[in-house]
Short mmCIF file of C-alpha atoms in Angstrom, two decimals:
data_model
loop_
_atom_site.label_atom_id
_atom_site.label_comp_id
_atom_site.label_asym_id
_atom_site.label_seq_id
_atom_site.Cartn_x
_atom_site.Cartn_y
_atom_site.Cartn_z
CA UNK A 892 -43.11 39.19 -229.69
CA UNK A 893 -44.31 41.25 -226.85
CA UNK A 894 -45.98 44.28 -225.73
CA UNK A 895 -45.55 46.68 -222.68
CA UNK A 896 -48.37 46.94 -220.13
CA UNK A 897 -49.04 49.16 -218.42
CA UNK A 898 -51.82 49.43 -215.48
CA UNK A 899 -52.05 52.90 -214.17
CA UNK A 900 -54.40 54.19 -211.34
CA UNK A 901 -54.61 57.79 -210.44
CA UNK A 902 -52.63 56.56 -206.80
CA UNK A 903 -49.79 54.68 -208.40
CA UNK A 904 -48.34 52.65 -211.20
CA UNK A 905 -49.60 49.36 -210.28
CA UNK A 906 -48.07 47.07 -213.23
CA UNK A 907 -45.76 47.74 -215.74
CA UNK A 908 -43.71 44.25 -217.20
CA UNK A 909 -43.59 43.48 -220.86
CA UNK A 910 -46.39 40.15 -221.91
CA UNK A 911 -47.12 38.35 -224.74
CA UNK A 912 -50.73 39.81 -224.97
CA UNK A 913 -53.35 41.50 -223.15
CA UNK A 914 -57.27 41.69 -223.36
CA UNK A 915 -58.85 45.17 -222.22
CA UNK A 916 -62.72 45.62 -221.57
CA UNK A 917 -63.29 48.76 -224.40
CA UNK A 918 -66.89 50.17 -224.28
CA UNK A 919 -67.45 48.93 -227.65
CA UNK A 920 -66.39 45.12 -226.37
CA UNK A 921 -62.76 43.78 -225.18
CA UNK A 922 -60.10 44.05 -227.36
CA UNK A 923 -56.49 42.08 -227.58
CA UNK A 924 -53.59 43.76 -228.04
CA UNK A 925 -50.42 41.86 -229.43
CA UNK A 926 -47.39 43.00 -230.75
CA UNK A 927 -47.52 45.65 -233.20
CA UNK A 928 -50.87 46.63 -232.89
CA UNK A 929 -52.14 49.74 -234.49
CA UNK A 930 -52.75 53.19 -232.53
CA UNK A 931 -55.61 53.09 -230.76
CA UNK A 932 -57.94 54.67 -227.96
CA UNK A 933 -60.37 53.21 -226.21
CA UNK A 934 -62.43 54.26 -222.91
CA UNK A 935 -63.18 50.63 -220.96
CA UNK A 936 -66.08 49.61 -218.96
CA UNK A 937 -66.03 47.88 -215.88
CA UNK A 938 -64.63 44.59 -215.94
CA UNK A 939 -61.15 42.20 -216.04
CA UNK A 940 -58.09 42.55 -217.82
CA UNK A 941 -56.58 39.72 -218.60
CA UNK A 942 -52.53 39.70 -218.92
CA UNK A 943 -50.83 36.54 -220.92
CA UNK A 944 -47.35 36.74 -219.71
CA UNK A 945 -45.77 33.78 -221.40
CA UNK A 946 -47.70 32.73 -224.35
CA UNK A 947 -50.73 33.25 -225.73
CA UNK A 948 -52.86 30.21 -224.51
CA UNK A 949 -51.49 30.86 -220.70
CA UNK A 950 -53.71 33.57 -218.94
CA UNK A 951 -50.86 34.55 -216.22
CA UNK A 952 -52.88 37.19 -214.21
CA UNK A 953 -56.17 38.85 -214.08
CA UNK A 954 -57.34 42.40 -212.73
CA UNK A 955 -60.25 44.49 -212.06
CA UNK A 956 -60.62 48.02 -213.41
CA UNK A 957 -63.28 49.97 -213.45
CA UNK A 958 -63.38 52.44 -216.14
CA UNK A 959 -61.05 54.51 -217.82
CA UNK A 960 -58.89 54.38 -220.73
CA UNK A 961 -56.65 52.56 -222.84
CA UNK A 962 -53.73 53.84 -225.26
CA UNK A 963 -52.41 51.35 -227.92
CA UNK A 964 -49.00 52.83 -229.42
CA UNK A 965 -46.36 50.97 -231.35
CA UNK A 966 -45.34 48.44 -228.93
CA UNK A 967 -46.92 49.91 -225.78
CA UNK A 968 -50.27 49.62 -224.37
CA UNK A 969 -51.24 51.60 -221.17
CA UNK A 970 -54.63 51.58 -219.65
CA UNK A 971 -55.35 54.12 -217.30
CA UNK A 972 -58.28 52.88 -214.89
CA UNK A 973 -60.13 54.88 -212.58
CA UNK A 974 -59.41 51.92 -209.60
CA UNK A 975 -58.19 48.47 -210.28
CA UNK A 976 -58.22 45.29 -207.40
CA UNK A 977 -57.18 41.83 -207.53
CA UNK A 978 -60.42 39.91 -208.68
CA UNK A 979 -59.62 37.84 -205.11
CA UNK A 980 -60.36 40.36 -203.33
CA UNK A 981 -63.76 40.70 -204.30
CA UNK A 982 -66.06 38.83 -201.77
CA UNK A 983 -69.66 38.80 -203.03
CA UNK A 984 -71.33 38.95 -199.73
CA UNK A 985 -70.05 42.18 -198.78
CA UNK A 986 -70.01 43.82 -202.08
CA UNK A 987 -73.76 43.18 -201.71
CA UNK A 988 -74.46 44.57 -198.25
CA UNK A 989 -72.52 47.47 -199.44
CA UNK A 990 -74.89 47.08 -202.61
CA UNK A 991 -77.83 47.51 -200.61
CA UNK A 992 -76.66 49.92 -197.99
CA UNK A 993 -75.78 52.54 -200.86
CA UNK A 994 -79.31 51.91 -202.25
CA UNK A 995 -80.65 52.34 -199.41
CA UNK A 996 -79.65 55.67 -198.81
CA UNK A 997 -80.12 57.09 -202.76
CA UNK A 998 -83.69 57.59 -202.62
CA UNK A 999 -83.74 60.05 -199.74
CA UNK A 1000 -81.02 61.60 -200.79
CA UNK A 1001 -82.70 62.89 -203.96
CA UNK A 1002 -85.11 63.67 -201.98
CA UNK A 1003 -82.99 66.15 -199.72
CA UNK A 1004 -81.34 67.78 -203.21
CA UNK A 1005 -84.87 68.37 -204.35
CA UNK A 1006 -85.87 70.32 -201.33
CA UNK A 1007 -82.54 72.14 -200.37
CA UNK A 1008 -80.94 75.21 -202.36
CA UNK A 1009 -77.90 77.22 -203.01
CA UNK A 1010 -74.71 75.96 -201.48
CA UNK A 1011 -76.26 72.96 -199.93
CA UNK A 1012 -77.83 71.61 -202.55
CA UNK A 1013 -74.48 71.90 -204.45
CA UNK A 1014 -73.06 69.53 -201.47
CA UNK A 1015 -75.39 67.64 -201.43
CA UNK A 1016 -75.46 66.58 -205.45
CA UNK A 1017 -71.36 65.88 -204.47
CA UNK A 1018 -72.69 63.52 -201.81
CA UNK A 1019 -75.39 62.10 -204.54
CA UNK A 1020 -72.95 61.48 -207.11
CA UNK A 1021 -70.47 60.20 -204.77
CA UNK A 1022 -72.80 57.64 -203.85
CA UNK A 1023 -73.65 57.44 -207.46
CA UNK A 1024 -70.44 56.58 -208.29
CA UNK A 1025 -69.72 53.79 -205.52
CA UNK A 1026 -73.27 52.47 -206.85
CA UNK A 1027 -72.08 51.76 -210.33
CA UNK A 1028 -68.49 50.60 -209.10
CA UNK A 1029 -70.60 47.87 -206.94
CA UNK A 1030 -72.54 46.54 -209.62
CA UNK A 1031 -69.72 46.53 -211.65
CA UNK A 1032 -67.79 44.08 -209.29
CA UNK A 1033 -71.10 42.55 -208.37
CA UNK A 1034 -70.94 41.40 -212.12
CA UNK A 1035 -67.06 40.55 -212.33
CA UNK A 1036 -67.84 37.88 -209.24
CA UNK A 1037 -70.36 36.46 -211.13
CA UNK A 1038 -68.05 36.28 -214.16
CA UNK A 1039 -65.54 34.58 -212.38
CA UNK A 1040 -67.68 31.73 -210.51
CA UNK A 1041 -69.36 30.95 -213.62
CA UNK B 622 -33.63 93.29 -163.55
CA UNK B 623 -35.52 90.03 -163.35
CA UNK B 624 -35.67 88.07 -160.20
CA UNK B 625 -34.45 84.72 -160.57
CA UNK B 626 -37.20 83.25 -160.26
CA UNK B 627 -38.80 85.13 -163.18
CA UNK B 628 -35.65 83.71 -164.79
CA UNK B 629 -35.98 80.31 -163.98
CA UNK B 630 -39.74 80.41 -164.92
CA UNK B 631 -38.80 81.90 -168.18
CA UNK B 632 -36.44 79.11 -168.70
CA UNK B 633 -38.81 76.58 -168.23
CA UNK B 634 -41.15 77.84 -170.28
CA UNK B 635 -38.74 78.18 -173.10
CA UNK B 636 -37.57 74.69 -172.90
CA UNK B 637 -41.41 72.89 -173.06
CA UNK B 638 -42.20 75.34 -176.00
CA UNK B 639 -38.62 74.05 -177.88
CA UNK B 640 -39.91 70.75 -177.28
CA UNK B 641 -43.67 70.90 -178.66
CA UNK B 642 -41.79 73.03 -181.53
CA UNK B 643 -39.03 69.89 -182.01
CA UNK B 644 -41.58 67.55 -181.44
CA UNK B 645 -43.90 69.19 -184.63
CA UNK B 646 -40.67 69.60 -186.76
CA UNK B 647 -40.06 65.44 -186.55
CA UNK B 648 -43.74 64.51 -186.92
CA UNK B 649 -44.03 67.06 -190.01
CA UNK B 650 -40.60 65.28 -191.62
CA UNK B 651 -41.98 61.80 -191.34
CA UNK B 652 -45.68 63.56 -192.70
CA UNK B 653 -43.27 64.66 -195.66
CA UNK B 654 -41.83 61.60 -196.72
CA UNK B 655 -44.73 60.13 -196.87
CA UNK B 656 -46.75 63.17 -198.64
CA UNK B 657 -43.50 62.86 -201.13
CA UNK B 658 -43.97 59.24 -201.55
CA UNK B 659 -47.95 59.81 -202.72
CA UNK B 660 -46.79 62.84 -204.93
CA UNK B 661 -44.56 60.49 -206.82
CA UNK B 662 -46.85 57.56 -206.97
CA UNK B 663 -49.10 59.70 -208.58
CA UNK B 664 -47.46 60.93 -211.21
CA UNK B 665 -47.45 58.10 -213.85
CA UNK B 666 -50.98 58.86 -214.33
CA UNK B 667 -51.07 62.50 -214.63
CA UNK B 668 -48.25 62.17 -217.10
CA UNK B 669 -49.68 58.99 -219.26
CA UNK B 670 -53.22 61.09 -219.22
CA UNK B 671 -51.73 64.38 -220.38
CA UNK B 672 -49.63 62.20 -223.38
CA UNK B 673 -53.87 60.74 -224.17
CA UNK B 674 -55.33 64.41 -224.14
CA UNK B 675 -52.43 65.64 -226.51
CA UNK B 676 -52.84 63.55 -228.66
CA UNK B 677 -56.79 64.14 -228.71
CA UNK B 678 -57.16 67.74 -227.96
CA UNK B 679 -54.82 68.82 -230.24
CA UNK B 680 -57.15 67.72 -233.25
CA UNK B 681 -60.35 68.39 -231.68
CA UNK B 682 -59.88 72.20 -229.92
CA UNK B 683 -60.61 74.08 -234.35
CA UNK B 684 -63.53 71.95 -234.48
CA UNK B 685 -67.07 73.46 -234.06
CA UNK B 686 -68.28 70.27 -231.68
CA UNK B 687 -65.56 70.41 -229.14
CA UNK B 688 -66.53 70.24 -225.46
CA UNK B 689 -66.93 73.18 -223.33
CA UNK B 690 -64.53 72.02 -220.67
CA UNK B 691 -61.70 72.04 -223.77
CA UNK B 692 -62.59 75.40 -225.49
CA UNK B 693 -64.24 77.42 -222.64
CA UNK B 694 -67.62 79.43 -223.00
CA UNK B 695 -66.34 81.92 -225.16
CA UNK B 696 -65.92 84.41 -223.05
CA UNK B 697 -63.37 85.74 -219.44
CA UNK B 698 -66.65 87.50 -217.38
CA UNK B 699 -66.16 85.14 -214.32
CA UNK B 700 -62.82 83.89 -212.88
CA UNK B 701 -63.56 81.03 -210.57
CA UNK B 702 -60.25 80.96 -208.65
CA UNK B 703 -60.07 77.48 -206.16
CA UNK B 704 -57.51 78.60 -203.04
CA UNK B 705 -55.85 75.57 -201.83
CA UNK B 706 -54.88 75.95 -198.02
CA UNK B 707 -53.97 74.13 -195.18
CA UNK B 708 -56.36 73.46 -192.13
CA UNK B 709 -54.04 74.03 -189.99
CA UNK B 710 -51.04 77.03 -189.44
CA UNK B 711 -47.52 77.05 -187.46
CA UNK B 712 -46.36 76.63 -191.13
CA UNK B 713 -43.94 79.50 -191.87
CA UNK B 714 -45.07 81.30 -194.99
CA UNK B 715 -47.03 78.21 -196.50
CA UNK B 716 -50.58 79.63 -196.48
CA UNK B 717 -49.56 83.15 -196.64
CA UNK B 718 -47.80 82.87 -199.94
CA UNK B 719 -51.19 81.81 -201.20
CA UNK B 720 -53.44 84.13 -199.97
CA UNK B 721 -51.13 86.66 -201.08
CA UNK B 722 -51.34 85.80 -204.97
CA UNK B 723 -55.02 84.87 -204.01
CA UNK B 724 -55.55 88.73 -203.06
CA UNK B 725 -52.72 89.90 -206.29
CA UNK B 726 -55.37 88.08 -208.82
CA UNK B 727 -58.38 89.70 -207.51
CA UNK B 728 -56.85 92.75 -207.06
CA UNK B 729 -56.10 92.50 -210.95
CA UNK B 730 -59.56 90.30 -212.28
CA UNK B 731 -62.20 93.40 -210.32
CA UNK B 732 -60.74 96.49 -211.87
CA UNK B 733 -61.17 94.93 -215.12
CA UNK B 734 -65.02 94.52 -214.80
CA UNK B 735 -64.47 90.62 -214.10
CA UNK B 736 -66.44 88.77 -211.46
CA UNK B 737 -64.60 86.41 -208.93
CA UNK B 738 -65.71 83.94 -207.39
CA UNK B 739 -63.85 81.95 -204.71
CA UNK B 740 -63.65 78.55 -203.69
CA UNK B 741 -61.34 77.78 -200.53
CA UNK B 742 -60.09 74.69 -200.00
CA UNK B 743 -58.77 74.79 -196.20
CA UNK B 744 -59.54 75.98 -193.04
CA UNK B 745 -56.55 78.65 -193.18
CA UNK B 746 -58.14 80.09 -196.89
CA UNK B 747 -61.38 80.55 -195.65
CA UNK B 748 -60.34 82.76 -192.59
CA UNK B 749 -57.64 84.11 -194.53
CA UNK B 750 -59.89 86.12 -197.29
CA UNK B 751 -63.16 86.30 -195.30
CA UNK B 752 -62.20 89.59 -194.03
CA UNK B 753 -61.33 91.48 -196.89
CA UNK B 754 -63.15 89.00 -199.53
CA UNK B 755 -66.21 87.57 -197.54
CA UNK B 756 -68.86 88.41 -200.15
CA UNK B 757 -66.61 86.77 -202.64
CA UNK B 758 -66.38 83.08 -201.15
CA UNK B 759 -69.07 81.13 -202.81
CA UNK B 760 -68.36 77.67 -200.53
CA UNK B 761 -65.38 76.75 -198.02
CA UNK B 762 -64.59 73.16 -197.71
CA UNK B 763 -62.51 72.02 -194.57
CA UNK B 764 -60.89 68.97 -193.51
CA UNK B 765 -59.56 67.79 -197.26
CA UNK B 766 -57.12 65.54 -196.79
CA UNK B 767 -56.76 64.81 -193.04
CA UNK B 768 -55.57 62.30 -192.62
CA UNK B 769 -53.93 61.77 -196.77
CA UNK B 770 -55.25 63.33 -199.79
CA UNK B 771 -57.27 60.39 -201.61
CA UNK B 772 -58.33 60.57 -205.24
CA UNK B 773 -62.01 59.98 -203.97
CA UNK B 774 -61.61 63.98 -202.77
CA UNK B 775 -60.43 65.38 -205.32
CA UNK B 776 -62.62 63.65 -207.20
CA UNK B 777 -65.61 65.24 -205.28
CA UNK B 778 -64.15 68.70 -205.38
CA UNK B 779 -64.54 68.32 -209.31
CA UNK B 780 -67.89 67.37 -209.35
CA UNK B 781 -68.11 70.01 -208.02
CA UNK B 782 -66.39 72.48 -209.96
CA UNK B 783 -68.03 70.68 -212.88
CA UNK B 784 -71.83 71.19 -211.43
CA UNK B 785 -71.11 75.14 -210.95
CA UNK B 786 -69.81 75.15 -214.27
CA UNK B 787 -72.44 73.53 -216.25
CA UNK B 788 -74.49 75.68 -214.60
CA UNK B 789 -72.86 78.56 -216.32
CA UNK B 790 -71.66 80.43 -213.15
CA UNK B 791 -68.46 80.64 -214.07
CA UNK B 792 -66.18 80.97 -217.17
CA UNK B 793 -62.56 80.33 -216.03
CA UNK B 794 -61.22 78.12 -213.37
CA UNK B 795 -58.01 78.48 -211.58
CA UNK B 796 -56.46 76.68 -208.87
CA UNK B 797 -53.81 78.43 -206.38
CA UNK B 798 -51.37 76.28 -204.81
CA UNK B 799 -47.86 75.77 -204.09
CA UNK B 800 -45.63 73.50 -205.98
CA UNK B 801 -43.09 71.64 -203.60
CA UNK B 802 -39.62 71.77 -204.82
CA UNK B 803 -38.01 71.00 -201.98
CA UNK B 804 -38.20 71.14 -197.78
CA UNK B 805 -37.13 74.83 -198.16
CA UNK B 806 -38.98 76.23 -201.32
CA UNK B 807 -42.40 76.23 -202.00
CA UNK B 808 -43.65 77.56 -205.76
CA UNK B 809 -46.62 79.65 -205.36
CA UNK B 810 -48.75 78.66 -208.54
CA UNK B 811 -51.91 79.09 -210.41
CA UNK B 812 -52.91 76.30 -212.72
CA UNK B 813 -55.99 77.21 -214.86
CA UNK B 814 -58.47 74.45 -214.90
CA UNK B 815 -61.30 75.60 -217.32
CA UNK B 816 -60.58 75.76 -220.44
CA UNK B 817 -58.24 72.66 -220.59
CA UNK B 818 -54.79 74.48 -221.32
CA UNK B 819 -53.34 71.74 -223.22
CA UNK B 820 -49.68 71.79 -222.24
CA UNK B 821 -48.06 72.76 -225.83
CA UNK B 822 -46.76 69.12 -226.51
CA UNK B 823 -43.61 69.74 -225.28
CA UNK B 824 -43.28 66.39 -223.34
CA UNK B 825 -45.22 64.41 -225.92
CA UNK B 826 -43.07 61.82 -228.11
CA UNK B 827 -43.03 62.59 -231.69
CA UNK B 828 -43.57 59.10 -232.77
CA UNK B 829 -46.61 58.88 -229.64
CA UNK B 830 -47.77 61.89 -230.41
CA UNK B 831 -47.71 62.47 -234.07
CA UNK B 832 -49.40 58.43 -234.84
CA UNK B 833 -52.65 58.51 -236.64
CA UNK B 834 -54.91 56.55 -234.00
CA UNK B 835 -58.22 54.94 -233.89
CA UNK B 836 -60.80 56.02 -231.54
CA UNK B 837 -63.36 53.63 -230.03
CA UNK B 838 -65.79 55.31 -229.56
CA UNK B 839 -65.51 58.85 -230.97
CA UNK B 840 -62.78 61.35 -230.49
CA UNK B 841 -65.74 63.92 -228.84
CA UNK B 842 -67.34 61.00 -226.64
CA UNK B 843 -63.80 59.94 -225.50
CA UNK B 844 -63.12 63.34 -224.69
CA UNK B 845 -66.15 64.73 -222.94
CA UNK B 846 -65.28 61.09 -220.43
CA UNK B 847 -61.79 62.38 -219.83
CA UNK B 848 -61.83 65.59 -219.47
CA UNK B 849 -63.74 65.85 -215.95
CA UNK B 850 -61.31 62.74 -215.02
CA UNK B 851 -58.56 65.09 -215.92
CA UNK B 852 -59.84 68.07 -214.37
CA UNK B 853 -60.09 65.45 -211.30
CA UNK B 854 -56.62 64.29 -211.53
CA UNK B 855 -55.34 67.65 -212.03
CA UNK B 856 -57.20 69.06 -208.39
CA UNK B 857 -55.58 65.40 -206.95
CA UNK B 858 -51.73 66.41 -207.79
CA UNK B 859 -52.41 70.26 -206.53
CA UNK B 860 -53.73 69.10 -203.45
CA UNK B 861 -50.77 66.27 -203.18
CA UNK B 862 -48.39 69.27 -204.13
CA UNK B 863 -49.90 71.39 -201.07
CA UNK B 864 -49.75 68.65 -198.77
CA UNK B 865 -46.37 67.68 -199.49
CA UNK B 866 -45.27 71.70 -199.30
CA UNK B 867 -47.09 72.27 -196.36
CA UNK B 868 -45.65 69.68 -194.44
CA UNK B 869 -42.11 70.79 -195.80
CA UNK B 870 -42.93 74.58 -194.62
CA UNK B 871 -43.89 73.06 -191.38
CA UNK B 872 -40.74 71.19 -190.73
CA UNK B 873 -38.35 74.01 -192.06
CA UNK B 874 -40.63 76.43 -189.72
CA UNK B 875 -40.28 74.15 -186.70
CA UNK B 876 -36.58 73.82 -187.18
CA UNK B 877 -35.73 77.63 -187.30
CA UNK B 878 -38.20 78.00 -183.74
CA UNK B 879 -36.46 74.90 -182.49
CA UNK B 880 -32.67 76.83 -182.88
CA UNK B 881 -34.22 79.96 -181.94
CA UNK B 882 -35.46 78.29 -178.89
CA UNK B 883 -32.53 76.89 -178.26
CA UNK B 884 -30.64 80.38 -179.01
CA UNK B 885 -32.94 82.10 -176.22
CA UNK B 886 -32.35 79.49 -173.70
CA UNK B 887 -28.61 79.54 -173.92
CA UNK B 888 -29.25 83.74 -173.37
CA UNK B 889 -31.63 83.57 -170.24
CA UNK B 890 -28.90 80.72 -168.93
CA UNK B 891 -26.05 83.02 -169.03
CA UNK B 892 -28.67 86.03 -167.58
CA UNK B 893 -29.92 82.94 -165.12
CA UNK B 894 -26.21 82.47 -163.93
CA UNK B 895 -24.95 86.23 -163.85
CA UNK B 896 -27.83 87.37 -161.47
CA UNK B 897 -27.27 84.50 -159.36
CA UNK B 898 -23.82 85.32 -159.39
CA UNK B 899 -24.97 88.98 -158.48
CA UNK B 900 -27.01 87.94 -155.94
CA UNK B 901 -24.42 85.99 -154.34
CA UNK B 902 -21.88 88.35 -154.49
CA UNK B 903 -24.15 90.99 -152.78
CA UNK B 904 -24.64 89.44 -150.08
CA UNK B 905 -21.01 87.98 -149.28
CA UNK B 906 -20.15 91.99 -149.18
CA UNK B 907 -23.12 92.76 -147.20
CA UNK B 908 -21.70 90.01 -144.55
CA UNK B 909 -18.04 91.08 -144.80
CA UNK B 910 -18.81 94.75 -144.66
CA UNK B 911 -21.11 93.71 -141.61
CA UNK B 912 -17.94 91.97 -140.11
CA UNK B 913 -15.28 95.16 -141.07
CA UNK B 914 -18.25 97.22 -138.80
CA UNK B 915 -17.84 95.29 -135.44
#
């Protein structure tokens, strides 16, 4: 009656204990994974995890990943996230200064690719997607706060 | 013959070089437990993400809609090779065991008609082949890693691998760094990047790797997500890898000038104590010859 979890981010293996179930965010919708589950692969969205440790009307602990993917094997179930935090953590007043602050700075960014060439262009798309990235990471855990209060 | 004071000056000088030199070796141990620590952390992932691609490459690298990143452009013209060095030296052989293989591959790609292109990662790369290689280095980046290598880095450095690529500049990627193995060795290697080399199964479970799975969504969207995460993950360990060797060629470097120090003090002591001895001696006769005179 239980499966292996396993939460890993590219920095370390944050959980690995053995539950009763767990509920992944898949891109097609969240999925449950019990005990004998079939093989399966899933890339997740943004969004919580939610680990029953006991039994299966307990929810024992939730966590935040954003993206990545999930492996269902024969007993086993490891989800490899891009970056996972406690949902405490989250605090929506800063995650929306941050929110605005990034989107602040997009627009003239493009801008700057647009004009430049060469070599500094190509930093400059890193610096673009970087901010990209932390844009769609913020709204993601802009979302998950308002998931949780509600 | 010196004067003693040359002597004692020597000395001196010696001794505050032994201790910036001891001083380096203990700061680049604790550097290296800690770079070990991160290495390790980080290898869960790269391991659970290599058992994933198996068991999806495998099936996908025959079929006619696989992903460049997985089967390559279809041709070898241009080598992209990414040198992974230090920013700093004062690390025994560390950076020039790379640039060495770094110079042995392009010494071996240009006859053959192939075009390089370089990538340094590291102060130490950068001045290393600009001499010899200038026209070669398409970008240098500096200051990876600092302070630690985070994921967020390598992450970036991907991107932008990934932009040149889809650009078509280049059609194989290969990334030069040394594998840590212990405080003494470092492994020179070169890990291609693009195309995926899927490591031959060898580590995958039978019974993981042979299951029929499901995909949600498709095997080629699935992929084409994972495989610049990959190609990420795999620039994350390399650099972890160099960080943790460099620090471990630092410390085994700082330990052999801190004995050799030691070594050459213990010498100019002994040279310290005979002319002294000399000096002393001279002038004892000089004063009882003086004497014998009267």
């Amino acid at each position: 009656m239980a499966v292996g979890f396993e939460l890993v981010t590219p920095e370390r293996l944050l959980v690995s204990k053995v539950v009763v179930m767990v509920v992944v965010p898949g891109t097609e919708g969240n999925f449950g994974v019990l005990e004998g589950h079939a093989p399966f692969i899933s890339t997740i969205r943004p969004g919580m995890i939610d680990i029953y440790g006991e039994n299966q009307s307990e929810l024992s602990e939730r966590i935040f990943v954003i993206g990545g993917v999930a492996q269902v094997t024969e007993g086993h179930c490891t989800v490899l996230a891009d970056e996972a935090v406690s949902p405490d953590t989250l605090d929506r007043g800063s995650i929306e200064t941050d929110l605005r602050i990034v989107e602040g700075n997009l627009p003239s960014l493009r801008e700057q690719v647009a004009r430049a060439a060469d070599t500094d262009r190509e930093r400059l798309l890193i610096e673009l997607h970087r901010l990209e990235h932390e844009q769609t990471v913020l709204q993601a855990k802009l979302q998950a706060v308002g998931e949780i209060t509600r | 013959m010196p004067s003693l004071k040359d002597l004692r000056n020597r000395i001196r000088s010696v001794r505050s070089t032994q201790k910036i030199t001891s001083a380096m070796k203990v700061v680049a141990a604790s550097r290296l437990r800690r770079a070990v620590e991160q290495v390790e952390a980080a290898r869960p992932y790269g391991q659970r993400m290599e058992r994933v691609l198996a068991s999806l490459a495998g099936r996908m690298a025959g079929l006619p809609g696989a992903p460049p990143l997985l089967v390559g452009t279809g041709k070898e013209e241009t080598h992209l090779l990414v040198v992974a060095t230090s920013d700093r030296g004062l690390a025994g052989g560390f950076n020039a065991s790379i640039l060495r293989e770094t110079r042995r591959r392009i010494r071996e790609l240009l006859p053959a008609g192939r075009t390089v292109m370089v990538l340094t990662i590291g102060r130490k790369g950068r001045d290393g082949l600009r001499r010899d290689y200038g026209r070669l280095i398409h970008d240098s980046l500096t200051e990876v890693g600092r302070r630690q290598v985070s994921f967020d880095e390598a992450r970036d450095i991907a991107q932008r691998i990934l932009v040149l690529y889809q650009a078509g500049r280049f059609d194989v990627a290969t990334i030069i760094y040394n594998r840590f193995r212990s405080a003494m060795t470092q492994i020179v290697t070169a890990q291609q990047l693009i195309p995926f080399a899927a490591t031959s199964g060898e580590e995958v479970d039978p019974a993981v790797g042979g299951a029929i799975y499901e995909f949600e969504p498709s095997e080629e969207e699935i992929l084409s997500e994972l495989l610049p995460k990959n190609l990420a993950v795999q620039i994350y360990t390399a650099l972890l890898e160099n960080a943790a060797s460099e620090q471990g060629a630092r410390m085994t470097a700082m330990d052999n000038a801190t004995r050799n120090a030691g070594e050459m003090i213990d010498r100019l002591t002994l040279n310290y104590n005979r002319t002294r001895q000399a000096a002393i001696t001279k002038e004892l006769i000089e004063i009882i010859s003086g004497a014998e005179a009267l």
